[in-house]
Tab-separated table of C-alpha atoms in Angstrom:
chain	number	residue	atom	x	y	z
A	1	MET	CA	-55.948	-15.987	-43.558
A	2	GLU	CA	-55.694	-16.943	-47.516
A	3	GLY	CA	-55.848	-13.804	-49.608
A	4	ALA	CA	-54.728	-11.142	-46.931
A	5	ASN	CA	-51.712	-10.330	-48.689
A	6	ILE	CA	-53.348	-9.483	-51.969
A	7	VAL	CA	-52.881	-5.728	-52.839
A	8	ALA	CA	-55.294	-4.270	-55.660
A	9	PRO	CA	-54.639	-1.189	-57.728
A	10	VAL	CA	-57.100	0.817	-55.494
A	11	ASP	CA	-55.309	-0.049	-52.514
A	12	THR	CA	-52.162	1.974	-53.663
A	13	MET	CA	-53.859	4.392	-56.123
A	14	GLY	CA	-57.192	5.109	-55.403
A	15	CYS	CA	-58.786	8.140	-54.597
A	16	GLU	CA	-57.548	7.955	-50.824
A	17	GLN	CA	-53.901	8.210	-51.922
A	18	ALA	CA	-54.497	11.385	-54.123
A	19	GLN	CA	-54.041	13.273	-50.967
A	20	VAL	CA	-51.031	11.754	-49.568
A	21	LYS	CA	-48.628	14.027	-51.180
A	22	GLU	CA	-50.470	17.381	-49.948
A	23	VAL	CA	-49.914	18.995	-46.592
A	24	ASP	CA	-52.710	21.748	-46.563
A	25	PRO	CA	-55.966	20.124	-45.633
A	26	ARG	CA	-57.804	22.282	-48.399
A	27	ALA	CA	-55.349	20.715	-51.221
A	28	CYS	CA	-55.883	17.012	-49.748
A	29	ARG	CA	-59.834	17.663	-50.395
A	30	ILE	CA	-59.310	19.306	-53.624
A	31	SER	CA	-56.918	16.623	-54.959
A	32	THR	CA	-59.025	13.951	-53.754
A	33	LEU	CA	-62.104	15.471	-55.719
A	34	ILE	CA	-60.101	15.816	-58.739
A	35	SER	CA	-58.722	12.128	-58.340
A	36	LEU	CA	-62.176	11.064	-58.400
A	37	MET	CA	-63.039	13.441	-61.429
A	38	LEU	CA	-60.241	11.871	-63.274
A	39	SER	CA	-60.934	8.221	-62.307
A	40	SER	CA	-64.208	7.809	-64.740
A	41	GLN	CA	-63.500	5.236	-67.217
A	42	THR	CA	-60.127	5.173	-66.420
A	43	LYS	CA	-57.612	2.697	-64.419
A	44	ASP	CA	-56.582	3.563	-61.181
A	45	GLU	CA	-53.019	3.204	-62.491
A	46	VAL	CA	-53.429	5.829	-65.218
A	47	THR	CA	-55.425	8.195	-62.791
A	48	ASP	CA	-52.699	8.110	-60.312
A	49	ALA	CA	-49.860	8.980	-63.055
A	50	ALA	CA	-52.371	11.854	-64.110
A	51	VAL	CA	-52.920	13.345	-60.645
A	52	SER	CA	-49.381	13.352	-60.130
A	53	LYS	CA	-48.433	15.024	-63.404
A	54	LEU	CA	-51.522	17.506	-62.744
A	55	ARG	CA	-49.704	18.267	-59.641
A	56	GLU	CA	-46.247	18.942	-61.162
A	57	ALA	CA	-48.264	21.056	-64.074
A	58	VAL	CA	-49.985	23.432	-61.685
A	59	GLY	CA	-46.909	24.088	-59.386
A	60	GLY	CA	-46.591	21.037	-56.870
A	61	THR	CA	-49.498	21.441	-54.805
A	62	ILE	CA	-53.334	21.038	-56.390
A	63	THR	CA	-55.470	23.887	-55.051
A	64	VAL	CA	-58.355	25.770	-56.655
A	65	GLU	CA	-55.933	28.699	-57.559
A	66	ALA	CA	-53.408	26.883	-58.886
A	67	ILE	CA	-55.829	25.247	-61.424
A	68	LEU	CA	-57.279	28.657	-62.170
A	69	SER	CA	-53.880	29.997	-62.930
A	70	ALA	CA	-52.859	26.946	-64.941
A	71	ASP	CA	-53.126	26.972	-68.817
A	72	GLU	CA	-55.788	24.822	-69.866
A	73	ASN	CA	-53.174	23.241	-72.330
A	74	ALA	CA	-50.968	22.272	-69.390
A	75	ILE	CA	-53.939	20.641	-67.600
A	76	ALA	CA	-54.842	18.708	-70.684
A	77	ASP	CA	-51.160	17.614	-71.524
A	78	ALA	CA	-51.163	16.301	-67.610
A	79	ILE	CA	-53.955	14.305	-67.676
A	80	ALA	CA	-54.200	13.074	-71.391
A	81	LYS	CA	-53.898	9.476	-70.948
A	82	VAL	CA	-57.216	9.425	-68.716
A	83	GLY	CA	-60.464	8.647	-70.536
A	84	PHE	CA	-62.195	11.618	-71.865
A	85	TRP	CA	-59.527	13.888	-71.063
A	86	ARG	CA	-60.963	16.895	-73.302
A	87	ARG	CA	-64.358	17.074	-71.122
A	88	LYS	CA	-62.497	16.349	-67.936
A	89	THR	CA	-59.986	19.370	-68.502
A	90	GLN	CA	-62.906	21.721	-69.115
A	91	TYR	CA	-64.781	19.980	-65.949
A	92	ILE	CA	-61.791	20.588	-63.880
A	93	LYS	CA	-61.327	24.288	-64.660
A	94	GLN	CA	-65.051	24.912	-64.378
A	95	THR	CA	-65.097	22.939	-60.856
A	96	ALA	CA	-62.383	25.207	-59.918
A	97	GLN	CA	-64.094	28.453	-60.651
A	98	LYS	CA	-67.057	27.284	-59.024
A	99	LEU	CA	-65.384	26.086	-55.897
A	100	ARG	CA	-63.658	29.590	-55.695
A	101	ASP	CA	-66.837	31.585	-56.304
A	102	GLU	CA	-69.610	29.476	-54.397
A	103	PHE	CA	-67.324	27.628	-51.845
A	104	ASP	CA	-64.448	29.559	-50.092
A	105	SER	CA	-61.921	27.415	-52.665
A	106	ASP	CA	-62.761	24.337	-50.608
A	107	VAL	CA	-64.792	21.153	-51.349
A	108	PRO	CA	-68.264	21.268	-50.160
A	109	LYS	CA	-69.749	19.139	-47.476
A	110	THR	CA	-73.058	17.658	-49.112
A	111	VAL	CA	-73.700	15.519	-52.191
A	112	ASP	CA	-76.278	18.029	-53.662
A	113	GLU	CA	-73.403	20.694	-53.427
A	114	LEU	CA	-71.007	18.173	-55.210
A	115	CYS	CA	-73.205	16.930	-57.651
A	116	SER	CA	-73.598	20.831	-58.531
A	117	LEU	CA	-69.927	20.715	-59.675
A	118	PRO	CA	-69.119	19.845	-63.231
A	119	GLY	CA	-68.496	16.180	-64.135
A	120	VAL	CA	-69.426	14.871	-60.406
A	121	GLY	CA	-72.236	12.506	-59.759
A	122	PRO	CA	-73.505	10.770	-56.951
A	123	LYS	CA	-70.854	7.995	-56.553
A	124	MET	CA	-67.987	10.531	-56.625
A	125	ALA	CA	-69.790	12.771	-54.183
A	126	PHE	CA	-70.329	9.971	-51.828
A	127	LEU	CA	-66.744	8.561	-52.259
A	128	CYS	CA	-65.572	12.385	-51.871
A	129	LEU	CA	-67.317	13.085	-48.712
A	130	HIS	CA	-65.858	9.876	-46.920
A	131	VAL	CA	-62.404	10.480	-48.235
A	132	ALA	CA	-62.068	14.345	-48.008
A	133	TRP	CA	-64.256	15.042	-45.163
A	134	ASN	CA	-64.911	11.767	-43.220
A	135	ILE	CA	-68.708	12.243	-43.593
A	136	ASN	CA	-70.918	9.273	-44.029
A	137	VAL	CA	-74.077	10.030	-45.632
A	138	GLY	CA	-74.271	7.029	-48.184
A	139	ILE	CA	-72.196	4.571	-50.183
A	140	GLY	CA	-70.588	5.437	-53.511
A	141	VAL	CA	-71.863	2.780	-56.212
A	142	ASP	CA	-70.475	2.258	-59.423
A	143	VAL	CA	-71.191	-0.143	-61.748
A	144	HIS	CA	-68.774	-2.514	-60.530
A	145	VAL	CA	-70.324	-2.684	-57.164
A	146	HIS	CA	-73.651	-2.865	-58.773
A	147	ARG	CA	-72.685	-5.903	-60.748
A	148	ILE	CA	-70.657	-7.473	-57.829
A	149	THR	CA	-73.431	-7.412	-55.273
A	150	ASN	CA	-75.809	-8.735	-57.892
A	151	ARG	CA	-73.495	-11.397	-58.743
A	152	LEU	CA	-73.241	-12.361	-55.125
A	153	GLY	CA	-76.989	-12.440	-54.548
A	154	TRP	CA	-77.019	-9.619	-52.122
A	155	HIS	CA	-80.515	-8.007	-53.607
A	156	LYS	CA	-83.510	-9.793	-53.683
A	157	PRO	CA	-84.756	-9.126	-56.283
A	158	PRO	CA	-81.714	-8.006	-58.159
A	159	THR	CA	-81.269	-4.465	-58.478
A	160	LYS	CA	-81.542	-2.516	-61.939
A	161	THR	CA	-79.509	0.335	-61.357
A	162	PRO	CA	-76.327	1.515	-59.378
A	163	GLU	CA	-78.816	3.833	-57.226
A	164	GLU	CA	-81.352	0.888	-56.649
A	165	THR	CA	-78.072	-0.849	-55.485
A	166	ARG	CA	-76.997	1.951	-53.208
A	167	LEU	CA	-80.424	2.186	-51.696
A	168	ASN	CA	-80.673	-1.594	-51.093
A	169	LEU	CA	-77.145	-1.738	-49.441
A	170	GLN	CA	-77.805	1.284	-47.326
A	171	SER	CA	-81.210	-0.205	-46.184
A	172	TRP	CA	-79.163	-3.419	-44.625
A	173	LEU	CA	-75.202	-2.877	-44.469
A	174	PRO	CA	-74.222	-1.643	-40.962
A	175	LYS	CA	-73.676	2.166	-41.489
A	176	GLU	CA	-69.959	1.989	-40.206
A	177	LEU	CA	-69.157	-0.454	-43.376
A	178	HIS	CA	-70.681	2.296	-45.855
A	179	ALA	CA	-66.991	4.038	-46.068
A	180	GLU	CA	-65.264	0.633	-47.305
A	181	ILE	CA	-67.756	-1.234	-49.144
A	182	ASN	CA	-66.881	0.367	-52.541
A	183	HIS	CA	-63.145	0.398	-51.957
A	184	ARG	CA	-63.300	-3.438	-50.884
A	185	LEU	CA	-65.391	-4.563	-53.764
A	186	VAL	CA	-63.393	-2.275	-56.427
A	187	GLY	CA	-60.368	-4.022	-55.393
A	188	PHE	CA	-62.100	-7.531	-55.131
A	189	GLY	CA	-62.977	-6.662	-58.737
A	190	GLN	CA	-59.571	-5.494	-59.972
A	191	VAL	CA	-57.711	-8.735	-58.517
């Protein structure tokens, strides 16, 4: 098949990869969430490097306890190359606190609970549930998926917002494809 060997940055550095260097299941889920939080307005290569630097800065494994124990400046230095790093530093600290206080130091299992975390929106929540928990309750639609699916003519009439796009895609795309559509279209856009 033509193009079957093409590897996009999302294939080797997406949020799925953040958990690969972790052993503990909780740390896998937390690093997935943190990777998604850092990825907003940031290229996958930069996000991947920031997750690795953050892992080093907090002692080798990304846990709620490690983030809460880490100095805010150490977190900021580790993620300084991602977009909006100052705000994301605060979000990471606040999220760790909320995860400890309200979710037994683990990633929650619902979209609403995930969206209650600072800096986490619906797209991140759907992707986090797919990757961290293998729970499929919807499609993570970002601006890329929104634009690409409209350019491909998948929406009649064209959708105006990522949320409209998500609802339309979920109405006809087989549920078993929901988990991979974001990844595939982001990779398509990257290459």
